[in-house]
């Protein structure tokens, strides 16, 4: 398992050969429909031609995310993408390991300008009308963790990221998944 601190109940394997942001979204929606409350499903993405899991850099490229280059270079190859079962539906999470906290901290702040559009398809009930260009990330503490949280116009959390430790970044969509 990638991280011993993250227990998962199920694993779904996707082939990366024809994977893009849209097909990953469809696969995650399919998993959400079968998810039970408090259940965690790992989304494992493999490259069948190379017979190995894809790296975090390959995921960034496949998804065409606007991640700053220095942060992308500092990422450890291992990552965990998953869905956490909540009352009515599942919520995505992404755990990234990185090698340079200084670069990661600086570049996560820079990525804030684009991270919502990069992840908006994965966010449950992402309502474009609830997000405005004036929306900014705020420092908020959840579960004794300093987070950067993007709120919509009504004050509802759209996206959260935090450093679980100096090497681990968690990106998710709600306080419940964070805890």
XYZ file of C-alpha atoms in Angstrom:
179
model
C 0.000 0.000 0.000
C 1.167 3.526 -0.731
C 0.677 5.063 2.701
C 0.227 2.947 5.768
C -1.716 5.815 7.385
C -4.379 5.593 4.677
C -6.503 2.487 4.851
C -8.759 1.782 1.919
C -11.635 -0.638 1.591
C -11.640 -1.181 -2.185
C -9.403 -0.559 -5.143
C -10.420 0.180 -8.715
C -7.789 -0.186 -11.426
C -7.871 2.052 -14.504
C -5.655 1.758 -17.570
C -3.885 5.017 -18.374
C -3.655 4.429 -22.142
C -6.926 6.214 -23.013
C -7.252 8.167 -19.799
C -7.994 11.877 -19.738
C -9.787 14.244 -17.381
C -13.219 13.312 -18.782
C -12.749 9.540 -18.676
C -11.299 9.691 -15.161
C -14.310 11.743 -14.069
C -16.689 9.134 -15.566
C -14.846 6.299 -13.807
C -14.962 8.150 -10.493
C -18.707 8.811 -10.898
C -19.224 5.083 -11.453
C -17.303 4.296 -8.245
C -19.299 6.931 -6.310
C -22.567 5.225 -7.234
C -21.451 2.004 -5.466
C -19.759 3.573 -2.459
C -20.924 2.990 1.095
C -20.762 5.550 3.908
C -17.281 5.930 5.451
C -15.777 3.683 2.755
C -12.558 4.609 0.946
C -11.907 3.439 -2.599
C -8.468 3.810 -4.102
C -8.347 4.714 -7.808
C -5.232 2.958 -9.048
C -4.019 4.006 -12.482
C -1.696 1.682 -14.336
C 0.178 1.720 -17.599
C -0.496 -1.732 -19.027
C 2.177 -1.342 -21.693
C 4.893 -0.654 -19.108
C 3.261 -2.972 -16.538
C 3.461 -0.446 -13.700
C 1.450 2.244 -11.927
C 1.688 5.692 -13.446
C 3.683 8.327 -11.591
C 2.343 11.557 -10.139
C 4.002 13.473 -12.994
C 2.273 11.248 -15.552
C -1.042 11.872 -13.780
C -0.487 15.645 -13.944
C 0.258 15.387 -17.677
C -2.725 13.095 -18.400
C -5.101 15.415 -16.546
C -3.551 18.549 -18.105
C -3.423 20.266 -14.712
C -1.886 23.745 -14.480
C 0.538 22.787 -11.716
C 3.671 24.957 -11.402
C 6.684 23.256 -12.998
C 8.908 23.361 -9.906
C 6.202 21.660 -7.844
C 5.704 19.030 -10.535
C 9.458 18.311 -10.554
C 9.510 18.026 -6.749
C 6.721 15.419 -6.645
C 7.564 11.915 -5.550
C 6.379 9.409 -8.187
C 3.921 7.824 -5.722
C 0.460 9.284 -5.183
C -2.947 8.122 -4.067
C -6.188 9.149 -5.744
C -9.368 8.022 -4.093
C -12.984 8.580 -3.179
C -14.346 8.794 0.342
C -17.960 7.715 0.936
C -20.115 10.414 2.485
C -23.816 10.543 3.433
C -25.217 11.115 -0.046
C -22.235 10.728 -2.350
C -18.499 10.236 -2.522
C -15.843 12.914 -2.472
C -12.492 12.769 -4.204
C -9.124 13.121 -2.527
C -5.591 13.212 -3.857
C -2.505 12.569 -1.768
C 0.794 13.725 -3.217
C 4.221 13.103 -1.753
C 6.833 15.743 -2.504
C 10.554 16.145 -1.915
C 10.956 19.867 -1.145
C 8.606 21.504 1.356
C 9.742 25.039 0.492
C 8.975 24.598 -3.205
C 5.737 22.763 -2.474
C 4.475 25.432 -0.070
C 5.337 28.275 -2.456
C 3.956 26.558 -5.550
C 0.729 25.369 -3.929
C 0.016 29.065 -3.250
C 0.756 29.795 -6.914
C -1.441 26.873 -8.086
C -4.389 28.370 -6.189
C -5.120 30.531 -9.252
C -5.892 27.410 -11.334
C -6.452 24.486 -8.981
C -10.236 24.902 -8.824
C -10.600 24.696 -12.602
C -8.207 21.708 -12.636
C -10.350 19.794 -10.118
C -13.842 21.253 -10.677
C -15.149 18.155 -12.518
C -14.261 15.973 -9.537
C -16.027 18.170 -7.008
C -19.513 17.004 -6.060
C -22.168 19.515 -7.022
C -19.601 21.889 -8.454
C -21.852 24.750 -9.443
C -20.029 27.238 -11.667
C -22.463 29.917 -10.510
C -21.316 29.439 -6.912
C -17.718 30.255 -7.829
C -16.551 33.682 -8.871
C -13.180 34.998 -9.940
C -13.201 36.938 -6.678
C -13.191 33.679 -4.680
C -9.880 33.305 -2.882
C -8.371 30.639 -0.699
C -8.429 31.374 3.027
C -6.414 29.996 5.928
C -8.787 27.860 8.013
C -8.049 25.265 10.695
C -9.898 21.916 10.427
C -9.140 18.880 12.588
C -6.119 20.706 14.043
C -4.653 21.107 10.542
C -3.813 24.415 8.912
C -5.570 24.343 5.560
C -6.018 26.548 2.557
C -9.736 26.477 1.805
C -11.669 27.819 -1.180
C -15.217 28.852 -0.304
C -18.056 29.631 -2.696
C -20.157 32.796 -2.514
C -22.443 31.154 0.070
C -19.515 30.165 2.313
C -19.595 26.449 1.373
C -16.244 24.715 1.025
C -15.329 23.922 -2.587
C -11.739 22.727 -2.210
C -9.217 22.241 0.587
C -5.551 21.446 0.616
C -3.222 20.906 3.521
C 0.207 19.563 4.326
C -0.329 16.461 6.451
C 3.399 16.608 7.184
C 6.459 18.161 5.486
C 6.281 15.587 2.660
C 2.566 14.961 2.131
C -0.100 17.142 0.496
C -3.792 16.282 0.702
C -6.226 17.891 -1.754
C -9.930 17.244 -1.214
C -13.323 18.872 -1.312
C -14.646 18.883 2.242
C -13.827 19.020 5.906
C -15.358 15.539 6.377
C -12.898 13.940 3.959
C -10.047 15.834 5.595
C -10.877 14.412 9.010
